[in-house]
XYZ file of C-alpha atoms in Angstrom:
635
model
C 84.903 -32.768 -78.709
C 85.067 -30.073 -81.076
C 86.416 -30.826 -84.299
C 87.230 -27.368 -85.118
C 87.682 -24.208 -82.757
C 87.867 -20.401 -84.085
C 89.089 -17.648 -81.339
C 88.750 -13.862 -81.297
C 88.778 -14.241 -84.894
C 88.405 -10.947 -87.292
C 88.293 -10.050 -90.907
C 87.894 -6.289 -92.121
C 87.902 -5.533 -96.287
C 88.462 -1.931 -96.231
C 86.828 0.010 -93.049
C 83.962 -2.774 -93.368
C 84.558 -5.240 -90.879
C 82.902 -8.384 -91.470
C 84.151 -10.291 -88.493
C 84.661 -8.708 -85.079
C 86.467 -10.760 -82.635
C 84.166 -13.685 -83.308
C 84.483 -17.116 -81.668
C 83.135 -19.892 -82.626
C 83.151 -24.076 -82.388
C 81.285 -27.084 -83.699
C 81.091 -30.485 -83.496
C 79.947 -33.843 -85.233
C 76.849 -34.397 -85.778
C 76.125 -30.828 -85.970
C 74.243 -29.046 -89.268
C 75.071 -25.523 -88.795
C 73.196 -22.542 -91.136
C 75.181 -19.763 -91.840
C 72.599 -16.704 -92.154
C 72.694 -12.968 -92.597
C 72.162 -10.055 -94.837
C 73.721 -10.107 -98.263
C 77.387 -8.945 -97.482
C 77.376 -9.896 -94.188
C 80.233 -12.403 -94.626
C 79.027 -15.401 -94.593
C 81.407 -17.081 -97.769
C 84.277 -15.120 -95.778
C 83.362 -17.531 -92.929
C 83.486 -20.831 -94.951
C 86.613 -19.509 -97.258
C 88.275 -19.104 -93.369
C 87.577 -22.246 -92.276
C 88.357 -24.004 -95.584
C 91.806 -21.828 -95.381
C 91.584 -19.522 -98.254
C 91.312 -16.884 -96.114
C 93.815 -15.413 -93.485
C 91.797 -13.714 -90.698
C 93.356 -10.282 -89.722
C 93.574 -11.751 -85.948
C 92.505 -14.410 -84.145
C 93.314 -17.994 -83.898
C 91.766 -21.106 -86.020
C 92.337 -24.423 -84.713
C 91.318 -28.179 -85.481
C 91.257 -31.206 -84.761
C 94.612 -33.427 -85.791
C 93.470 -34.764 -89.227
C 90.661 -32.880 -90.009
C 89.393 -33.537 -93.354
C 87.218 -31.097 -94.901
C 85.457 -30.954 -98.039
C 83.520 -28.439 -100.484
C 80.337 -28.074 -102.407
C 81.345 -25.714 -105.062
C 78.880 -23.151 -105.670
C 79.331 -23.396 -109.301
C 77.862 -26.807 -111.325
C 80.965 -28.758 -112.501
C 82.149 -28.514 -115.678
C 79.748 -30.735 -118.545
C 83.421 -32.997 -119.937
C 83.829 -35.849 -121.338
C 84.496 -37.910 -117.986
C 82.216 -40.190 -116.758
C 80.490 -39.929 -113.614
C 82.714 -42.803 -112.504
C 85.557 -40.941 -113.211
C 84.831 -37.707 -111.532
C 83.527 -39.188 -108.211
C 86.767 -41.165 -107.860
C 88.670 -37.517 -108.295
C 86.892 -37.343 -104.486
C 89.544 -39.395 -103.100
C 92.488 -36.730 -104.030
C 95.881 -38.059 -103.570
C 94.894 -41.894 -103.589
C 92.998 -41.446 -106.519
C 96.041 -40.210 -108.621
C 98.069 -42.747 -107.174
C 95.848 -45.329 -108.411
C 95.983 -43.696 -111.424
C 99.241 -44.109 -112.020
C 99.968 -47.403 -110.705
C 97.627 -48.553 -113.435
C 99.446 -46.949 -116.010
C 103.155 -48.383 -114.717
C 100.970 -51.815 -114.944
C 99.923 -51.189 -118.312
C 102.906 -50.356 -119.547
C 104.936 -52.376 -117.631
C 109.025 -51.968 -117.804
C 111.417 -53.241 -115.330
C 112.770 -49.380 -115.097
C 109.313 -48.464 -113.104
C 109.781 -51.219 -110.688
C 111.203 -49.002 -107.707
C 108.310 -46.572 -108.709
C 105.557 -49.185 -108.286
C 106.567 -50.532 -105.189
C 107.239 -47.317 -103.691
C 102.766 -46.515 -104.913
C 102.269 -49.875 -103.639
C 103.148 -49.277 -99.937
C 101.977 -46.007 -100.302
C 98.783 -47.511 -100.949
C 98.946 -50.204 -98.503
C 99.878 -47.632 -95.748
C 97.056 -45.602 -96.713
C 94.487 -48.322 -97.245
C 93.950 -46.879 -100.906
C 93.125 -50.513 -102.344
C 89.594 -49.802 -101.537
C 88.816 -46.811 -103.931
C 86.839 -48.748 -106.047
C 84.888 -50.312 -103.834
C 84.112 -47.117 -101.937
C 83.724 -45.181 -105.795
C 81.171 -48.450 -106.464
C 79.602 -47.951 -102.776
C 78.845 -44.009 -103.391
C 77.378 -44.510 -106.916
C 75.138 -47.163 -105.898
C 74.020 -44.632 -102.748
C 73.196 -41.270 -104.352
C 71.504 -43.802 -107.831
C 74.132 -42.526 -110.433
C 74.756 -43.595 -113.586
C 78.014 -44.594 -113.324
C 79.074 -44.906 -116.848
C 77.181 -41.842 -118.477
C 79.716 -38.874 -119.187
C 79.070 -35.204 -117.498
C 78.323 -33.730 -120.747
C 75.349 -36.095 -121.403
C 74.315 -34.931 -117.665
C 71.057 -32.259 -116.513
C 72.896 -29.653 -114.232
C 70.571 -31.028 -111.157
C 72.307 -34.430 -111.839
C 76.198 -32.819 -112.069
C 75.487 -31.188 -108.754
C 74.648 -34.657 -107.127
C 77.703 -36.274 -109.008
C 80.095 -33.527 -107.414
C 78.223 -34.438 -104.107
C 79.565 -38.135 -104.310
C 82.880 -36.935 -105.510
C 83.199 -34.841 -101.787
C 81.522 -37.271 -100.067
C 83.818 -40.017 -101.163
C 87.151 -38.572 -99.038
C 84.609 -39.271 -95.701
C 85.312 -36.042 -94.908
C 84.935 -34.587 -91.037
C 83.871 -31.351 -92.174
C 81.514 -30.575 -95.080
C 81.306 -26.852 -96.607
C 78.347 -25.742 -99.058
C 77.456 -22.460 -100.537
C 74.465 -22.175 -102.032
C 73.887 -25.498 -102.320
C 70.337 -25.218 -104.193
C 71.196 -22.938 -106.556
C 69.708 -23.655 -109.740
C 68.396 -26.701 -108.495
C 64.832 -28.221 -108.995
C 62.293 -28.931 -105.989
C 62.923 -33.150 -106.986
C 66.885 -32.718 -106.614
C 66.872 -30.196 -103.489
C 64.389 -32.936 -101.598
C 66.890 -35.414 -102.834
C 69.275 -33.448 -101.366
C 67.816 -33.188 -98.214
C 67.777 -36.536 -97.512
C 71.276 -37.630 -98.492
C 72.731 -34.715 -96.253
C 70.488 -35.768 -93.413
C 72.487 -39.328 -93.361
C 76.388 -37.507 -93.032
C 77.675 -37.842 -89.623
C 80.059 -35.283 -89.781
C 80.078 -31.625 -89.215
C 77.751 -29.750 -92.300
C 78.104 -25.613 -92.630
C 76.034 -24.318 -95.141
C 74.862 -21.388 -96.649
C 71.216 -21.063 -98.355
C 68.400 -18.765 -99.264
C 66.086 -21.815 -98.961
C 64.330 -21.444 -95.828
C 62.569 -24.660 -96.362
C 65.900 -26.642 -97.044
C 67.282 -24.521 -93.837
C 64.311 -25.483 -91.640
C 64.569 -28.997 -92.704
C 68.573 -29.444 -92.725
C 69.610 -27.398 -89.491
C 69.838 -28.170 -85.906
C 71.996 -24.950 -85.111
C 72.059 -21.449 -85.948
C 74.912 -18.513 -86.546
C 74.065 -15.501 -87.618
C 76.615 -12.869 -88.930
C 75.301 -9.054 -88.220
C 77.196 -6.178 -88.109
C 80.645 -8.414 -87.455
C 79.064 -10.259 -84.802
C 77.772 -13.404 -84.511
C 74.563 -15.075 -82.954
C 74.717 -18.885 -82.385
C 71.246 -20.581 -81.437
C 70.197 -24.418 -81.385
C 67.134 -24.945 -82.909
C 65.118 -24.209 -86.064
C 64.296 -21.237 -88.004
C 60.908 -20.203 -87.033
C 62.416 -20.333 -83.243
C 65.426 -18.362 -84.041
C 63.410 -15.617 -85.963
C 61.177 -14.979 -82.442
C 64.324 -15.083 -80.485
C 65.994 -12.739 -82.629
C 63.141 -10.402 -82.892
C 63.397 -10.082 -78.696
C 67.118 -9.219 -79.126
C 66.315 -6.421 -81.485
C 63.937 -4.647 -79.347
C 65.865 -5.174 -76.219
C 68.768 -3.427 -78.553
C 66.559 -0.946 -79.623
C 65.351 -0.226 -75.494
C 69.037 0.115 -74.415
C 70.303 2.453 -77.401
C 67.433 4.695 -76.730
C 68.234 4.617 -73.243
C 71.841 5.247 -74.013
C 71.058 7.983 -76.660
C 69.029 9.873 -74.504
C 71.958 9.589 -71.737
C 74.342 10.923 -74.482
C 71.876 14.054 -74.830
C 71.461 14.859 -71.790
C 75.672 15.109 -71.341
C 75.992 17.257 -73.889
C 73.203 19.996 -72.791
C 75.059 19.580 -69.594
C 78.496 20.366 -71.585
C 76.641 23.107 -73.749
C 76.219 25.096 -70.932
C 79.519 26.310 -70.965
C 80.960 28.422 -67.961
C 78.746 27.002 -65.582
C 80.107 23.758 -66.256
C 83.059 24.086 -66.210
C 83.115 26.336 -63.148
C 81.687 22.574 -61.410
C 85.160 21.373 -62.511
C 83.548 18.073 -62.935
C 86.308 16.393 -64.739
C 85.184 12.920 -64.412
C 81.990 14.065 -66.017
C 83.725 15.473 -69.068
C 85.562 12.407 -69.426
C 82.712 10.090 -68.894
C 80.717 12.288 -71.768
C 83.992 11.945 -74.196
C 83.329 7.729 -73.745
C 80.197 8.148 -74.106
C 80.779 9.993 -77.603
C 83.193 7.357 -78.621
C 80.897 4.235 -77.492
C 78.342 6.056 -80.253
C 80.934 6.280 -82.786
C 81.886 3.346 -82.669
C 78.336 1.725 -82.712
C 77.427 -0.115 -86.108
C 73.844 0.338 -87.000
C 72.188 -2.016 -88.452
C 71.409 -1.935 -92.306
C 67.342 -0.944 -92.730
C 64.831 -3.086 -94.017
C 64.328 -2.347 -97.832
C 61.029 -0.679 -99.102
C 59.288 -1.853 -102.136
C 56.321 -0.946 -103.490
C 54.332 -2.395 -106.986
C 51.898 -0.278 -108.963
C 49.455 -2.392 -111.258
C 48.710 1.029 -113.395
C 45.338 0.342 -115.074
C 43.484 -3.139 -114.226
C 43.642 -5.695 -117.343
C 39.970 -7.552 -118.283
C 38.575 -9.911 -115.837
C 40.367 -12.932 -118.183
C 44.268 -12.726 -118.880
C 44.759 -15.998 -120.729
C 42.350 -19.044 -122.035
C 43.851 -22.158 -122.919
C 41.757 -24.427 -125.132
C 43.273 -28.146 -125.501
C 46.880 -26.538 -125.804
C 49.106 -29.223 -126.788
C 53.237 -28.418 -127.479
C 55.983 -30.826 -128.384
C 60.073 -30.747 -129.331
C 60.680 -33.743 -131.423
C 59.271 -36.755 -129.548
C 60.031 -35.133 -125.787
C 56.043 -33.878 -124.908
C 55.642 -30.484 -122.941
C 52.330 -29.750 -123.269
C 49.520 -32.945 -123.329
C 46.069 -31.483 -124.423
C 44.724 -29.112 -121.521
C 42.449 -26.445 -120.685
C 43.372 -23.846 -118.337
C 41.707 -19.957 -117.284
C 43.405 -17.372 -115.680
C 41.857 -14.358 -114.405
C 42.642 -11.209 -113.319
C 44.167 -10.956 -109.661
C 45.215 -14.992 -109.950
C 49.107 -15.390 -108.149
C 49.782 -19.302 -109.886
C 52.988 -20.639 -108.728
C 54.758 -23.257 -111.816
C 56.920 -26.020 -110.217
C 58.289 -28.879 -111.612
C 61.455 -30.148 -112.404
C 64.561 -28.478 -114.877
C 63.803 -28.485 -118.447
C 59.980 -29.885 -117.833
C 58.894 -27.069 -120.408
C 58.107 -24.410 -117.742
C 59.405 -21.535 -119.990
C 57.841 -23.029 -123.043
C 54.939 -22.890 -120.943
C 54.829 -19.128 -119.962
C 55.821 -18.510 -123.870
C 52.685 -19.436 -124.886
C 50.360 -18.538 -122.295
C 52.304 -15.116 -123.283
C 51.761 -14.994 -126.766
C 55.412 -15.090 -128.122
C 55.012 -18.436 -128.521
C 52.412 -20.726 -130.867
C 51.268 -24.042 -129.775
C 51.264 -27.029 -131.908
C 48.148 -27.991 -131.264
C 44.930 -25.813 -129.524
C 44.151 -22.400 -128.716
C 44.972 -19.549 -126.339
C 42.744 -16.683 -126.338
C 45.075 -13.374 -124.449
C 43.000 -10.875 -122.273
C 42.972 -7.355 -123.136
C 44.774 -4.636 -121.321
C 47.828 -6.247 -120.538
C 50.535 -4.181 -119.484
C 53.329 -7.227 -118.173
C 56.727 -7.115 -116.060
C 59.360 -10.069 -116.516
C 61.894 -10.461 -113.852
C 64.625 -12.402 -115.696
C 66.760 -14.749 -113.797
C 69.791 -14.437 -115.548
C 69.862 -10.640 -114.799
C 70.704 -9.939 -118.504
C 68.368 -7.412 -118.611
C 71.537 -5.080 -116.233
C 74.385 -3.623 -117.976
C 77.353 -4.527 -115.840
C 79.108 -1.815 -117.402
C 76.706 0.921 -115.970
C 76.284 1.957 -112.387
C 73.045 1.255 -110.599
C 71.328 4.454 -110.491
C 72.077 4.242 -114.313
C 70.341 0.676 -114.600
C 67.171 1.452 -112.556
C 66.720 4.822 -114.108
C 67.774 4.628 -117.410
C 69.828 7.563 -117.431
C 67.394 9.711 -116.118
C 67.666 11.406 -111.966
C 64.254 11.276 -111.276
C 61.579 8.271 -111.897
C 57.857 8.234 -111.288
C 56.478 5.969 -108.582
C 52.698 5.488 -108.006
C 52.258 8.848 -109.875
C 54.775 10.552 -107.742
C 58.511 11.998 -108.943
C 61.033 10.361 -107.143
C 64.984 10.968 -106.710
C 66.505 7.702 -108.148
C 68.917 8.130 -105.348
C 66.471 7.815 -102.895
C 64.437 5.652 -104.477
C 67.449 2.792 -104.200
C 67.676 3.657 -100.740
C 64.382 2.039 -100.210
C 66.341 -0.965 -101.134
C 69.332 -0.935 -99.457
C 71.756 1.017 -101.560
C 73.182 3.793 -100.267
C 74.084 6.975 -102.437
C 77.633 5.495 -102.358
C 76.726 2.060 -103.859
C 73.870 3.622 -105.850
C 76.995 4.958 -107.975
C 78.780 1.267 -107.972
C 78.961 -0.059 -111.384
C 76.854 -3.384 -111.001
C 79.935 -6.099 -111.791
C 80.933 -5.129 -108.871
C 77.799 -5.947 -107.014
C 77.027 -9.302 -104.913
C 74.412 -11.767 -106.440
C 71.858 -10.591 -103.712
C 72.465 -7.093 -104.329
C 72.125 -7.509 -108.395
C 68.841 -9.426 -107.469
C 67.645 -6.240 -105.380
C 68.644 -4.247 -108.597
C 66.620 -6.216 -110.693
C 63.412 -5.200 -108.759
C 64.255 -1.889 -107.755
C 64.384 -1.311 -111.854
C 61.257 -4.140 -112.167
C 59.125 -2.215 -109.433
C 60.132 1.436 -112.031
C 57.317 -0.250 -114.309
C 53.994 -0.095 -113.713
C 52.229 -3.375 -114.779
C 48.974 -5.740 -114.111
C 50.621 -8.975 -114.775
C 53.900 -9.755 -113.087
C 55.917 -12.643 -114.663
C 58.929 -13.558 -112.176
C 61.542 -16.272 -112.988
C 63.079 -17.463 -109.519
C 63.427 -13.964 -107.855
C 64.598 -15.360 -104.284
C 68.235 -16.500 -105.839
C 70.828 -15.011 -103.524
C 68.462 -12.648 -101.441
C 68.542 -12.949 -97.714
C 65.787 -13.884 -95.115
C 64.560 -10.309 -94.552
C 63.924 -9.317 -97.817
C 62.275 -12.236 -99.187
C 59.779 -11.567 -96.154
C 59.236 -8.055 -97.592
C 59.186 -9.436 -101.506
C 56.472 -12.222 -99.924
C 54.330 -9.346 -98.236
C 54.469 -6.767 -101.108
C 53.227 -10.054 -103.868
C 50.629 -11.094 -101.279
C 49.570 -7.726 -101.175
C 49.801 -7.170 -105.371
C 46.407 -6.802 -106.805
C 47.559 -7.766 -110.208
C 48.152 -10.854 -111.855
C 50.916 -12.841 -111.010
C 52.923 -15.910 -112.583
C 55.931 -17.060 -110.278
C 58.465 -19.459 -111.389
C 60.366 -21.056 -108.399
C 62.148 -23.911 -106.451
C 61.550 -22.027 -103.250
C 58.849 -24.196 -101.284
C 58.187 -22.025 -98.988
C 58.206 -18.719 -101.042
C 55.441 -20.413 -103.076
C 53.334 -21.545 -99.671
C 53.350 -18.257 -98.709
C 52.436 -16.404 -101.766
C 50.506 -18.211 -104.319
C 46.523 -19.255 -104.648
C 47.382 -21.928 -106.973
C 49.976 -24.285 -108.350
C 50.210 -25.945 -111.782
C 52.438 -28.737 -111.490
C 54.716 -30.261 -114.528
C 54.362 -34.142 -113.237
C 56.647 -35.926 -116.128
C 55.608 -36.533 -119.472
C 53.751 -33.676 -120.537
C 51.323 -33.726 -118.228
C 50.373 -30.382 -116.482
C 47.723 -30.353 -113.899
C 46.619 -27.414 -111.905
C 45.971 -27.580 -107.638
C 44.937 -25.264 -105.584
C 47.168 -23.631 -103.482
C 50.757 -23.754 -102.747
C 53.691 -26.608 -102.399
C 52.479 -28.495 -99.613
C 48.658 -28.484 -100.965
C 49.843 -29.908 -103.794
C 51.457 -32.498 -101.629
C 48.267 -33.080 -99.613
C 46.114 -33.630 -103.067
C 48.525 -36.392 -104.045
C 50.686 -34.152 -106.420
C 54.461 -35.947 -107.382
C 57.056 -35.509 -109.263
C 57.687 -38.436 -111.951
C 61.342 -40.648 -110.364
C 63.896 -38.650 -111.688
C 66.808 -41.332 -111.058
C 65.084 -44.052 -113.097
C 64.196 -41.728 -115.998
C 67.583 -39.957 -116.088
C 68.950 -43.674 -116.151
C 67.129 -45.353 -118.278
C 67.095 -42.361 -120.719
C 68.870 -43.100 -124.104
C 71.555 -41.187 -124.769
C 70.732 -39.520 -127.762
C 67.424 -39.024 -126.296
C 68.992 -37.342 -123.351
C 71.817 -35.073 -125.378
C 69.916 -33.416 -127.767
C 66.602 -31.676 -127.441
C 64.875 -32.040 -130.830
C 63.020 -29.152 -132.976
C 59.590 -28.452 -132.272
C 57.114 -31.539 -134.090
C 53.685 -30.675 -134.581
C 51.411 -33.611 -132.161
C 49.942 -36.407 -134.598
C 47.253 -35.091 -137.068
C 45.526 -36.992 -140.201
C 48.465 -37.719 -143.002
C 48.057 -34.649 -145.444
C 50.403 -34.834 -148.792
C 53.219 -32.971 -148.387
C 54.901 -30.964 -151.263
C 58.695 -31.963 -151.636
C 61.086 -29.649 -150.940
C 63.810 -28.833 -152.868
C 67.538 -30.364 -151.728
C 68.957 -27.589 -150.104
C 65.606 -26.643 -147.946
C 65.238 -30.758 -147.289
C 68.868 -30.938 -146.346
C 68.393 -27.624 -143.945
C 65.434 -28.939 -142.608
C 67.188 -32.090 -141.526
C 70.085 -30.460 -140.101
C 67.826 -28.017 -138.210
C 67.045 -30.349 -134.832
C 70.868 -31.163 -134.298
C 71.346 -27.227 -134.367
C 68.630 -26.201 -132.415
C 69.704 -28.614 -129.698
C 73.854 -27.579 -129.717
C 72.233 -23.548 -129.524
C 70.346 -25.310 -126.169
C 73.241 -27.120 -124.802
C 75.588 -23.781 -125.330
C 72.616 -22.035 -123.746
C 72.426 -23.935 -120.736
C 76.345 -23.679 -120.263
C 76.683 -20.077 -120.776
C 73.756 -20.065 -118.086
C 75.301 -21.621 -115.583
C 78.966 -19.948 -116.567
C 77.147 -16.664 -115.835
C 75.378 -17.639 -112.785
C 78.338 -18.148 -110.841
C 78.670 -16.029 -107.918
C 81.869 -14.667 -108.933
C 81.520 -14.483 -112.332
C 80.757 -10.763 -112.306
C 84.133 -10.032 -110.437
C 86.153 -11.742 -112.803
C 87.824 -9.861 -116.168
C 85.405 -7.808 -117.459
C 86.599 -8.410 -120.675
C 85.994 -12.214 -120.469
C 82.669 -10.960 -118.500
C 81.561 -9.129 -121.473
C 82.406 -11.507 -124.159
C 80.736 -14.094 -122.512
C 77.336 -11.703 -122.079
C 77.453 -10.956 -125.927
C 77.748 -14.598 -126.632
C 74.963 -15.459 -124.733
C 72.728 -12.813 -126.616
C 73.853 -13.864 -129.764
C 72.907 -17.402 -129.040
C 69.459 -16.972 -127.454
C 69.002 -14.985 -130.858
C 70.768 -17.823 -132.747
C 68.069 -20.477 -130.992
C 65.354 -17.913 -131.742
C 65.787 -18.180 -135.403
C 66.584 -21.468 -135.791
C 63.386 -22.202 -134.041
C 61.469 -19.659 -136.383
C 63.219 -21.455 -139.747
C 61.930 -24.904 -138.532
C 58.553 -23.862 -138.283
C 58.478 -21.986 -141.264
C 60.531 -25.271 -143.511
C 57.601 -27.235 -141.940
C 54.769 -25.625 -142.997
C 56.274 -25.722 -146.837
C 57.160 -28.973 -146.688
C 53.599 -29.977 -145.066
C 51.703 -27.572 -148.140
């Protein structure tokens, strides 16, 4: 039986529609994927079905006592609650009435005794004495630590708290956007499994086509304001679809050339309409409206890398590199070469050291301990994830070409308005300022205005966030295809499968191991990620909250020359300060990675891009001023 039913339903911002008269239903048991191209609607869908959004027409209906929960896109908020405390907020109304029967309790007066009893049978009615045991049942599932507060938290582990907390109202219907955002290959896996287990109804949204091949067992796809609906995985869904196209393609080129051959026919003036064929007039006047009214579908983007002059034969040499912050280990001694044309994939878990890592094998930053020897003729491209390198404020064509109308490509002059059609922007929203873009289309800026540069080492920090199926295809195709050097940061399993030679894997505890080949090699050679939940656990909390200055790794004692009392007393302020700059680092990160964050008041918008600035700066120094105290106190 269908738990939830949607009829003729359609949604149109503007002249755009997004939903056409679609109909759709789903039952238990079912894990449907929501996929499309980036403003296809596919958070319309699950803001319809969740009722913050009124369809234009159509009908939505569900089963009596439906109860659906959310996986907010967005990480919840790093408080002072525990984890206890925010997973019971999962069981909404009964939670609050718990809540306040405890407090009547506590501070009992015969004035609240009408109030109490009137909770009590509310609770009885509602079987609401069992919170705790169900709060106790969820934590002990999903390996929480139960008594830790949110602040003290990784943002991988608030996502799996908020997981409990929707899990807990045993919902029928289960809603996620996004779900892997920002999200480490450890905690996605994790993921995985626990989603696996619901018996409910799942619809999701992802760019993961790993987690999508792994978690679905149905299909929609939202194109052009229809949808698709298949059962079955990815890959078989991708040949399917690929028959529909050119079947599409066949009968528009049978009914263009139809069309044409009407209007020579109308073209030719007297004689027709001597024939006084009026049902052949008529017929061609449908025939020009079933055209107009046919959406075409959006092109596939065109992107193309120039690696300028070739760098030497070696990029980077690392010579028994070791790096530390405070007692946490990045870096144990290793040795590592890269050479010219090498695409090395870097997985491990969140704050393993991965951008430490790249820091130094860059040169901007110095290991404690080793050597790294930089090749020569280095010209390097960074694809930032946080997209700060975009001026919100300033349209795209402004972005991507700097101010200038035409940009060199491959030694060619190009129109920057037609070189952002090549990926998918249109003169119209080639002139859109980019806070009002979607988080796939800023992505697609970021390369367009990446892809202006011409570079033979490509450094790219998660580049798959929020871009659909099609165009990570393309991104895979032009990397494979890059004969440059190439350094790829990402969570994306099978992004890395498809496009990197080698993997060097962050396995817990400083120690970094290279593999060849891609995700799944490094499963096959016995590669693992150390067990998150017991570490995260077990972790002190001091340990766990702040992230100490840099500590050079244990060499002989030398004397060290006192420093005065205001440089001691700086120097032993400095890890607390470098670890609050990290902690309002990470939030600002996640506050701007929010898919709506962009649309919200620019004014808030642009204080909190400035802020962010001014604290990686902040960090920056700090980080500088502890080295430099060190090496005075250490002579």
């Amino acid at each position: 039986m269908s738990l939830l039913t949607l009829d003729q339903v359609s949604v149109a911002f503007g002249h755009h529609p997004l939903l056409s008269k679609v109909s759709f239903s789903a039952e238990a048991g079912e894990r449907v994927a929501i996929i499309g191209r980036n403003g296809a609607g596919k958070s319309t869908f699950l803001k319809i079905i969740a009722g913050e959004v009124i369809p234009d027409e159509g009908v939505i209906r569900v089963e009596g006592g439906m109860r659906v929960a959310q996986l907010p896109q967005e990480l919840p908020e790093a408080n002072n609650k525990t984890v206890r405390e925010v997973v019971s907020e999962g069981g909404g109304d009964i939670h609050l009435l718990m809540q306040r029967y405890n407090e009547l309790l506590a501070d009992y007066d015969e004035a609240h005794h009408d109030e109490l009893a009137r909770i009590q049978n509310e609770l009885d009615k509602r079987q609401g004495w069992d919170l705790d045991q169900r709060v106790n049942h969820m934590i002990q599932r999903l390996a929480l630590p139960a008594d830790k507060l949110m602040s003290e938290l990784s943002g991988g582990w608030r996502r799996r708290v908020i997981l409990a907390q929707a899990l807990l109202s045993n919902p029928d219907v289960l809603l996620l956007d996004e779900p892997t955002n920002h999200l480490d290959v450890p905690t996605i896996e994790w993921m995985e499994s626990q989603l696996k287990q619901f018996r409910g109804l799942i619809l999701f949204i992802t760019h993961d086509r790993r987690f999508l091949e792994n978690l679905a067992n149905r299909i929609i796809e939202l194109d052009r304001g229809n949808m698709l609906s298949f059962s079955g995985n990815l890959t078989a869904f991708l040949d399917y679809k690929e028959k529909l196209l050119e079947e599409e393609e066949r009968a528009n080129a049978l009914f263009d050339k139809k069309l044409a051959e009407e209007e020579a026919w109308i073209r030719q003036g007297i004689k027709a309409r001597r024939t006084r064929n009026e049902g052949r007039v008529r017929a061609l006047k449908a025939l020009r409206e079933e055209r107009k009214e046919r959406v075409n579908r959006q092109g596939t983007a065109k992107m193309a890398l120039d690696s300028k002059e070739k760098s030497g034969k070696l990029v980077a040499e690392f010579t028994q590199v070791a790096h530390s912050f405070g007692d946490k280990v990045i870096l144990q001694p290793m040795d590592l070469v890269v050479g010219r044309g090498d695409r090395i994939g870097l997985i491990g878990p969140n704050g393993c050291g991965k951008s430490t890592f790249l820091k130094i094998l860059l040169g901007q930053l110095t290991p404690n301990q080793g050597t790294v020897r930089q090749g020569t003729k280095l010209e390097i491209a960074y694809f930032d994830q946080l997209r700060d390198q975009l001026d919100p404020e300033k349209t795209v064509a402004d972005n991507v070409g700097e101010g200038k109308d035409t940009i060199e490509i491959n030694g060619q002059n190009r129109h920057i308005i037609g070189y952002l059609q090549d990926f998918l922007f249109p003169p119209e929203r080639a002139r859109t300022p980019v806070k009002a873009l979607s988080g796939g289309e800023r992505n697609r800026v970021l390369l367009a205005k990446l892809f202006t540069k011409s570079a033979n080492l490509l450094v790219l920090d998660e580049p798959t966030n929020d871009l659909d199926v099609e165009t990570l295809e393309l991104l895979e195709e032009l990397l494979m295809n890059y004969d440059g050097t190439l350094l790829l940061v990402s969570h994306d399993r099978a992004f890395l499968d498809n496009v990197v030679t080698s993997t060097i894997a962050f396995e817990g505890n400083g120690k970094v191991q290279e593999y060849v080949g891609g995700y799944e090699d490094w499963i096959r050679q016995g590669g693992k990620f150390p067990d998150e939940s017991t570490a995260e656990v077990e972790k002190p909390v001091k340990a766990e909250k702040k992230s100490e200055a840099p500590k050079k790794a244990a060499e002989p004692a030398k004397p060290k020359s006192k420093l005065s009392y205001k440089l001691q007393r700086e120097f032993d302020l400095m890890p607390d300060l470098i670890a609050e700059l990290e902690e309002t680092l990470e939030e600002l990160g996640n506050i701007t990675a929010a898919a709506d964050f962009y649309t919200g008041d620019q004014d808030k918008v642009q204080a909190t891009l400035a802020k962010l600035a001014e604290t990686e700066q902040a960090l920056e120094n700090a980080m500088e001023r502890w080295v430099e105290l060190e090496e005075m106190q250490n002579g």
